[in-house]
Short mmCIF file of C-alpha atoms in Angstrom, two decimals:
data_model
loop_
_atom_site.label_atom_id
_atom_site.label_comp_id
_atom_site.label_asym_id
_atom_site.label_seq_id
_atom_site.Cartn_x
_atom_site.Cartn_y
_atom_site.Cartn_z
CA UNK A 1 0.00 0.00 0.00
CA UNK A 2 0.61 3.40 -0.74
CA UNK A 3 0.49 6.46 2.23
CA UNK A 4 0.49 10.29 1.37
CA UNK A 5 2.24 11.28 4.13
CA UNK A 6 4.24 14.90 4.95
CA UNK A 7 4.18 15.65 1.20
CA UNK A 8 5.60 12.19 0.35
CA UNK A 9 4.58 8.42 -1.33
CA UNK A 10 5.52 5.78 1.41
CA UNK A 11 5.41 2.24 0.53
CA UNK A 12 4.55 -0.37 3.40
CA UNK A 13 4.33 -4.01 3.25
CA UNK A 14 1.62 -5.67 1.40
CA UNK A 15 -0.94 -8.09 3.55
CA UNK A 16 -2.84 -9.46 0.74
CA UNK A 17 -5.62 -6.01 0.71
CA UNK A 18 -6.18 -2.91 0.92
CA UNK A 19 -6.34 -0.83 4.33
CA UNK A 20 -9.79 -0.74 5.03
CA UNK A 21 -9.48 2.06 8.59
CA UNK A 22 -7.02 3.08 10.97
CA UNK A 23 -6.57 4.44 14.29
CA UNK A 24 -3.73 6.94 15.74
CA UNK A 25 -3.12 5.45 19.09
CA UNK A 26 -3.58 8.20 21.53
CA UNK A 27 -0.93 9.37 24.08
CA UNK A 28 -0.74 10.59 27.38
CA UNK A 29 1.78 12.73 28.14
CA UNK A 30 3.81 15.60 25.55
CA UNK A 31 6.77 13.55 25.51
CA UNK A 32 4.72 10.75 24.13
CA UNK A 33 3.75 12.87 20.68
CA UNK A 34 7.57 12.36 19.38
CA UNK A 35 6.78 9.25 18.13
CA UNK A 36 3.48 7.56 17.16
CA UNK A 37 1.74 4.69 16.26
CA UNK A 38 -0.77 3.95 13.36
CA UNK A 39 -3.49 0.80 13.77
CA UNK A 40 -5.06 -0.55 10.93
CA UNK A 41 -6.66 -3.15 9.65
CA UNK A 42 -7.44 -4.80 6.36
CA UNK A 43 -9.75 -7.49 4.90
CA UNK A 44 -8.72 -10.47 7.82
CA UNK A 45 -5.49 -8.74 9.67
CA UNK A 46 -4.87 -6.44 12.34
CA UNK A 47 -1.71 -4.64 11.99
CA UNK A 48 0.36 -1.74 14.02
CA UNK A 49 2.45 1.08 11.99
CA UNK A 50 5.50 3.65 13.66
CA UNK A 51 4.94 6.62 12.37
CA UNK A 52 6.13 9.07 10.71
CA UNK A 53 5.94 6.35 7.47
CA UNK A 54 9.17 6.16 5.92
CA UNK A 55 9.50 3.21 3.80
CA UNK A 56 11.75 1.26 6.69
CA UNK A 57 9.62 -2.52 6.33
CA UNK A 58 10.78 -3.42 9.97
CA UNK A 59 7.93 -0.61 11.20
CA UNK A 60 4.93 -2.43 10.11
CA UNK A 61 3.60 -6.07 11.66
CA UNK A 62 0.44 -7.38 10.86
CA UNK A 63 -1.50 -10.53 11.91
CA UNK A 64 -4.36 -12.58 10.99
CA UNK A 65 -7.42 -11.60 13.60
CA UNK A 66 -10.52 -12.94 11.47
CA UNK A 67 -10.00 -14.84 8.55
CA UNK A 68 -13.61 -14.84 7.07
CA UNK A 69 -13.43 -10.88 7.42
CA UNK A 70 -12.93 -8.12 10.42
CA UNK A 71 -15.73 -5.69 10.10
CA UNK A 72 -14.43 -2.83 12.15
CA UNK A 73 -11.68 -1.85 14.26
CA UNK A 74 -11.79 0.49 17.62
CA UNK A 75 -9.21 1.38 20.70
CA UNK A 76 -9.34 1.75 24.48
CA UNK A 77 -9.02 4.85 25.89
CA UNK A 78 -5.26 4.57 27.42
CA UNK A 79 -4.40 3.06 23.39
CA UNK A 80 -3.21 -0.51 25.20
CA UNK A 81 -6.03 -2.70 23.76
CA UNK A 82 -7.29 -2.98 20.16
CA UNK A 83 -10.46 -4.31 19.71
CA UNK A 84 -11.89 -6.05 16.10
CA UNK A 85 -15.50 -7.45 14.92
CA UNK A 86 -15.68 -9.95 12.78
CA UNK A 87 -18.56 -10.28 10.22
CA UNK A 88 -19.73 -13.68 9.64
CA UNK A 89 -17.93 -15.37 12.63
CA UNK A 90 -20.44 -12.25 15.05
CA UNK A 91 -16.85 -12.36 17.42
CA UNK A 92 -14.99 -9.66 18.86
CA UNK A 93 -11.68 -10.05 20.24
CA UNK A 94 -9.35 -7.94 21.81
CA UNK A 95 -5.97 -7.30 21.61
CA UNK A 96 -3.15 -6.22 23.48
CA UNK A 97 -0.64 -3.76 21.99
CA UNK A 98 2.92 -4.13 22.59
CA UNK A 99 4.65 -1.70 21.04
CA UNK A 100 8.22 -2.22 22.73
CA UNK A 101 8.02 -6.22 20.38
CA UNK A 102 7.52 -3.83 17.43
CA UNK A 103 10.49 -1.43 18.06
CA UNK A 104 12.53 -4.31 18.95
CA UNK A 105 12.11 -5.69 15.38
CA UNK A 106 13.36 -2.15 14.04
CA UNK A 107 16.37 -2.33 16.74
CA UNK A 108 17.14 -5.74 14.64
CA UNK A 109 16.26 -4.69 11.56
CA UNK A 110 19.18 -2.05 11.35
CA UNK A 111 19.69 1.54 10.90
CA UNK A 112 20.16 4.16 8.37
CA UNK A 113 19.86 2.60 4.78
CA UNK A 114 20.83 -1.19 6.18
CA UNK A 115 16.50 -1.83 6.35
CA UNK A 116 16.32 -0.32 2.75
CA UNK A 117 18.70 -2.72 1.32
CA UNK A 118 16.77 -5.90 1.45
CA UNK A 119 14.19 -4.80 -0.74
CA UNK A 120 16.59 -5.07 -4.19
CA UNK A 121 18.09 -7.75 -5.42
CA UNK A 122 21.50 -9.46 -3.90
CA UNK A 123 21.26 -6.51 -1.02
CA UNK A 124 24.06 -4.03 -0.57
CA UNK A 125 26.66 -5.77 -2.45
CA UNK A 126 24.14 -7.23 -5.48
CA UNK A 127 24.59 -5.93 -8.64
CA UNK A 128 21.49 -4.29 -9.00
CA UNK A 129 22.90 -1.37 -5.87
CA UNK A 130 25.89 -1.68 -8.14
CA UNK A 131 24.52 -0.49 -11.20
CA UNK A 132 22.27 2.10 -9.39
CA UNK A 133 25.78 3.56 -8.15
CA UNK A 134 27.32 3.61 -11.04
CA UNK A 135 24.51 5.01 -12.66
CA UNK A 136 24.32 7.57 -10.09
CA UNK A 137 27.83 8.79 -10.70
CA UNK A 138 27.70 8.61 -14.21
CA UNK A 139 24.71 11.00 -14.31
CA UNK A 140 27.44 13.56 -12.02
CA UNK A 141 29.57 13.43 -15.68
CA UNK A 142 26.46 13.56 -17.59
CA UNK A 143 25.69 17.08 -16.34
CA UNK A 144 29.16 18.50 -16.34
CA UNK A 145 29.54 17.12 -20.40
CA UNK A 146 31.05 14.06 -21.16
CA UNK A 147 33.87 15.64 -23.37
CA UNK A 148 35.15 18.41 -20.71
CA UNK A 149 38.79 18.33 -20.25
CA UNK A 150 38.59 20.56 -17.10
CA UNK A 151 38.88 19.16 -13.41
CA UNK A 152 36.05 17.60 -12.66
CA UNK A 153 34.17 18.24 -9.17
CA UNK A 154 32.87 14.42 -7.49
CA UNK A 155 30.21 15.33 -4.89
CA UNK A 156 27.73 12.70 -3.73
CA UNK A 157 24.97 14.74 -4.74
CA UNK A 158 23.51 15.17 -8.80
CA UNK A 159 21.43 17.94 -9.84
CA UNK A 160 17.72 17.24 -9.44
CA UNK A 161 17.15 17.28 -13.08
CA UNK A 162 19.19 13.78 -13.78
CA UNK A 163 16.66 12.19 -11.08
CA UNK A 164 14.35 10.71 -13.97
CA UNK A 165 17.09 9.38 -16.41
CA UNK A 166 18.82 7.91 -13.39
CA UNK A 167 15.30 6.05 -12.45
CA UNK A 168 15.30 5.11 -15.87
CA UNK A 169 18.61 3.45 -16.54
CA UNK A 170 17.63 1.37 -13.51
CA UNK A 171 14.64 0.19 -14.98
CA UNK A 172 11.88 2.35 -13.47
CA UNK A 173 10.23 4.65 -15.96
CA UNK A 174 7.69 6.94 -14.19
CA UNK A 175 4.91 8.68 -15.86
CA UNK A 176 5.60 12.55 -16.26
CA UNK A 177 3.36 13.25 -13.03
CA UNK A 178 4.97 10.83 -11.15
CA UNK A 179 8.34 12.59 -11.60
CA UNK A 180 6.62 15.75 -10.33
CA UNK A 181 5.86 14.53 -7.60
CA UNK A 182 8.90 13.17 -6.97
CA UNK A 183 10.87 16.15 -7.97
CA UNK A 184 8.21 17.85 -5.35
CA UNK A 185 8.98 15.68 -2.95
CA UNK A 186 12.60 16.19 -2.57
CA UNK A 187 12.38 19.77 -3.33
CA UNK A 188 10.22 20.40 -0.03
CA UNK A 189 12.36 17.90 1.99
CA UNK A 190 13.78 20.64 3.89
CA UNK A 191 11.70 23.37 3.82
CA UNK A 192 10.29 23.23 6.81
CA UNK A 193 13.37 23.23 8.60
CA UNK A 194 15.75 25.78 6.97
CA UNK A 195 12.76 27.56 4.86
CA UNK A 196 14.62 26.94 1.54
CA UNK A 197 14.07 24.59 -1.50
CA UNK A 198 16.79 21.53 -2.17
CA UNK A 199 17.55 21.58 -6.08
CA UNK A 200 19.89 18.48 -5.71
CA UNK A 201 19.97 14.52 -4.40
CA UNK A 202 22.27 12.46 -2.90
CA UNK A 203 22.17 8.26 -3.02
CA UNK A 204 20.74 7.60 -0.40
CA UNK A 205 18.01 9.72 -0.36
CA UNK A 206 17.55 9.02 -4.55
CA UNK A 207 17.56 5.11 -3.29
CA UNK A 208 14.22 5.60 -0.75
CA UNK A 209 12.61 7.92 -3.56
CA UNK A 210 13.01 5.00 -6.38
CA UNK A 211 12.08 2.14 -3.32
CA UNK A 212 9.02 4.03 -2.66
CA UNK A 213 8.11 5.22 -6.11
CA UNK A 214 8.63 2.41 -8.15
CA UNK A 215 5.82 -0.10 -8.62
CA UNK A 216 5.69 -2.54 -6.08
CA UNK A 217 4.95 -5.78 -7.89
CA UNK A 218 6.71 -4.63 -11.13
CA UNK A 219 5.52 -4.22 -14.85
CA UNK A 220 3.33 -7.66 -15.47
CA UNK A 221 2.20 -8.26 -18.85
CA UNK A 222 -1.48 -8.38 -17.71
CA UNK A 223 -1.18 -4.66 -16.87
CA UNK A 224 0.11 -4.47 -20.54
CA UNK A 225 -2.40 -6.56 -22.11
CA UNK A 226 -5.58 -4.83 -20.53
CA UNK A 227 -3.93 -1.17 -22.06
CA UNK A 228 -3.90 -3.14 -25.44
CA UNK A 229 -7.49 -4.57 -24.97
CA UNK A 230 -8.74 -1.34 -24.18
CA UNK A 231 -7.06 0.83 -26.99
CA UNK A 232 -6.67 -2.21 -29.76
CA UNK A 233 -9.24 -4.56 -31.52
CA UNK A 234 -9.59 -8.02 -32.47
CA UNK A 235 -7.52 -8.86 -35.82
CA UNK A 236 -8.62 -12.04 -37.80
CA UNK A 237 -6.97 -14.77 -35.67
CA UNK A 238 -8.57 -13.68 -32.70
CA UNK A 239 -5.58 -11.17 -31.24
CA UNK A 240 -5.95 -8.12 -29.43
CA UNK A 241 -3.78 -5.47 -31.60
CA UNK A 242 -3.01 -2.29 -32.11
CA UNK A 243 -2.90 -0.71 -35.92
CA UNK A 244 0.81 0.83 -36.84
CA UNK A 245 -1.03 4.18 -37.68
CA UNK A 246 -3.03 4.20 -34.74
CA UNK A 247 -0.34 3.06 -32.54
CA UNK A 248 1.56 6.44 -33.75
CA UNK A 249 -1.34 8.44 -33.31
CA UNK A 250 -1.75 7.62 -29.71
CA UNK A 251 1.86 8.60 -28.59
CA UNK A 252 1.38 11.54 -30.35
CA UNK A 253 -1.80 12.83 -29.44
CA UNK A 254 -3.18 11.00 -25.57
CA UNK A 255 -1.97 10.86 -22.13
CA UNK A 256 1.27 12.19 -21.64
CA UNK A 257 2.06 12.51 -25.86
CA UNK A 258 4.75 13.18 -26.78
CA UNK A 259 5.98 15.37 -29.54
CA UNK A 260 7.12 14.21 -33.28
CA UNK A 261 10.41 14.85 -32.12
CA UNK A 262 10.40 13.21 -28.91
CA UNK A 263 8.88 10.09 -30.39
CA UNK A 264 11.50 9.84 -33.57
CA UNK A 265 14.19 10.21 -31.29
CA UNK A 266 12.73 7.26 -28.83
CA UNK A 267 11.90 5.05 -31.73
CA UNK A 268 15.67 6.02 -33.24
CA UNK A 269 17.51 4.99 -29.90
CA UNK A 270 15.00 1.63 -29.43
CA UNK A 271 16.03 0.33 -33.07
CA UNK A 272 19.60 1.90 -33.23
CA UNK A 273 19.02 4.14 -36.13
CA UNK A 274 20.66 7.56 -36.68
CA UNK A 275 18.32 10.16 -34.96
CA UNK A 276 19.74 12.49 -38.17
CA UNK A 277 18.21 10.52 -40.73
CA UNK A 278 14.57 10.67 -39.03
CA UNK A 279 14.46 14.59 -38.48
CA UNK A 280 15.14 14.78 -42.24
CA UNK A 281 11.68 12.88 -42.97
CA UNK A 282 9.15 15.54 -44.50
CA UNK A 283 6.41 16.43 -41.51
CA UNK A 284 3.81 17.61 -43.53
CA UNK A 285 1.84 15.34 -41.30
CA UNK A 286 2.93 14.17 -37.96
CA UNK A 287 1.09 10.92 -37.68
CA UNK A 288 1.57 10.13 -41.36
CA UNK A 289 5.37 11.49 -41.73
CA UNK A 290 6.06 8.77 -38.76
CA UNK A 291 4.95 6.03 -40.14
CA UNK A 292 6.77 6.08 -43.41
CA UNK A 293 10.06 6.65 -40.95
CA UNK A 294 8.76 4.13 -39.13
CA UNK A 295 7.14 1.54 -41.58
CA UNK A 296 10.37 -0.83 -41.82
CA UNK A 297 10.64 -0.95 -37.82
CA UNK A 298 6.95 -1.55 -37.18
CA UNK A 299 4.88 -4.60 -38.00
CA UNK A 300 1.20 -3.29 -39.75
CA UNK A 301 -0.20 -4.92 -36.23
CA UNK A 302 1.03 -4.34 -32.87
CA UNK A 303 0.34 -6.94 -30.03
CA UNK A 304 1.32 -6.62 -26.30
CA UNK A 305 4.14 -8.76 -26.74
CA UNK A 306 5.48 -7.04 -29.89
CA UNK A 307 5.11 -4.14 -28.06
CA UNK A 308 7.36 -5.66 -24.99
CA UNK A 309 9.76 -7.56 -26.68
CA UNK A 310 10.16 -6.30 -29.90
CA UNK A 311 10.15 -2.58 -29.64
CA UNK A 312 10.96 -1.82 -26.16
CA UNK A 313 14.02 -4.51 -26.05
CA UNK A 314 12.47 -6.18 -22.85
CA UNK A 315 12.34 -9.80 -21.76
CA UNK A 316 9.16 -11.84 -20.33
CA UNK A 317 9.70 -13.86 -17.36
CA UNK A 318 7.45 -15.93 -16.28
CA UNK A 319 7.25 -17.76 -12.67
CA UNK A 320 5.14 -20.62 -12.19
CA UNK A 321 1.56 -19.68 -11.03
CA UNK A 322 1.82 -16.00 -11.16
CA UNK A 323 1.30 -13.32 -13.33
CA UNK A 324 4.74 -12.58 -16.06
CA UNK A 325 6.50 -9.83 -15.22
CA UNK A 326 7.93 -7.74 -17.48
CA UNK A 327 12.12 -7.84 -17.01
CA UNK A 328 14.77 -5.12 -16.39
CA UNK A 329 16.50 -7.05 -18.70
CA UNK A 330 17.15 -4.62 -22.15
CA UNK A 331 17.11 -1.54 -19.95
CA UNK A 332 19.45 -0.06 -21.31
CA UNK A 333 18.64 0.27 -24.45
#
């Protein structure tokens, strides 16, 4: 799940629903407001949250308290005792809260970025931290020019600006809202504190943005395939495609579209043709001046998979009895 929270997108841990209510436990004494405590529950758990939400997985625990359903949720007065209906089992039980178990667990689960590193890949010393390091440092000579000859300054920030190519050479490639909001997010990070606005990044703060930004179950091909049932139609063998023309049309013209420009220069880097050579294509009309550039590229009929595999560069995995994700595999293309 996803929680708006001080101007930020927080991830938490996923207990097979949505949160269906919560509860601030209440406190008792001024001292006590420095750090508090979120209950919630979903369809069949009961679960306890340190706030403020921050990503850190270690802060959340959540148990089973009706497995047919919990209808509601409620708190003593003095916040020691949670209390849950269920519906078709017509019990109530009652729980006590102990909150010192909870911040034991965060005790164990490490401090600083150590929680953070779990949720990637092979950990601190995989090679997906790797890459986004290197990446991260590569986008420091990006926006100084790659063929300076001057000294060059390291710092272990880069300019907020590189945030979204960074997120993309890793794999994540956020909608043109989302990158608002993260560029908002960071931005106001400080602001409350020292009253001014933060126009830079460093990695560890760019590594909770992506953790909590990025989507949580990754790209799956179903996601895909409903876009392409929606927009497409059904060719003669019973397919769900997209036509070349209208394909173009829609980059050009819904959602975030993107300009002729944009678009030749995408399709040039995704088939390794000279970005030159498409500019010089007469633009009379947009929608038709693309497609002759791009009639030798594209197939007449686009299908979700074509669409993955062929034109974005990506791979298909597929695990046994869920959905196929969509791989990281060809990001760099």
């Amino acid at each position: 799940w996803e929680l708006p929270y001080a101007s930020g997108t927080l991830l938490g841990p996923v207990y097979g629903s949505p949160i269906e209510q919560i509860q601030i436990l209440p406190v008792k004494t001024p001292t006590e407001l420095q750090k508090r405590y979120l209950v919630f529950i979903n369809r069949d758990k009961v679960g306890l949250q340190i706030l403020p939400v921050d990503g850190n997985p270690h802060k959340t625990s959540a148990l089973i308290c009706h497995p047919s359903g919990v209808a509601g949720l409620t708190l003593s007065y003095d916040g020691r005792y949670a209390f849950t209906a269920g519906g078709l089992d017509r019990s109530v039980v009652q729980w006590e809260i102990n909150l010192s178990a909870l911040e034991a667990a965060v005790s164990l689960g490490g401090e600083d970025l150590t929680p953070f590193y779990g949720l990637v890949a092979g950990g601190r010393e995989g090679k997906f931290y790797r890459e986004l390091e290197d990446y991260f440092y590569y986008s420091q000579l990006r926006s100084q020019g790659i063929d300076m000859m001057e000294t060059r300054k390291v710092s272990e920030y880069i300019c907020l600006s590189e945030l979204p190519f960074v997120m993309r050479a890793i794999g994540f490639y956020p909608s043109e809202e989302k990158i608002e909001d993260m560029f908002n997010e960071i931005r106001f990070s400080e602001y409350v504190d020292t009253g001014k606005l933060t126009d830079k990044v460093n990695l560890p703060d760019f590594f909770k943005v992506y953790l909590n930004h990025r989507p949580p179950f990754g790209n799956t091909m179903t996601g895909i395939q409903q876009s392409f049932d929606i927009l497409g139609f059904t060719n003669s063998k019973g397919k769900k495609v997209i036509r070349r023309e209208d394909f173009l049309k829609l980059l050009l013209t819904k959602g975030e579209h993107m300009t002729e420009e944009e678009m030749s220069d995408c399709f040039a880097t995704l088939f390794g043709l000279n970005p030159e050579g498409w500019k010089s294509e007469p633009a009379a009309s947009s929608v038709k001046g693309s497609e002759i550039c791009f009639e030798e590229e594209l197939p007449d009929e686009i299908t979700a998979e074509i669409f993955t595999t062929g034109i974005l560069g990506l791979t298909i995995s597929q695990d046994s009895g869920q959905d196929p994700t969509v791989s990281e595999v060809g990001r760099n293309v």
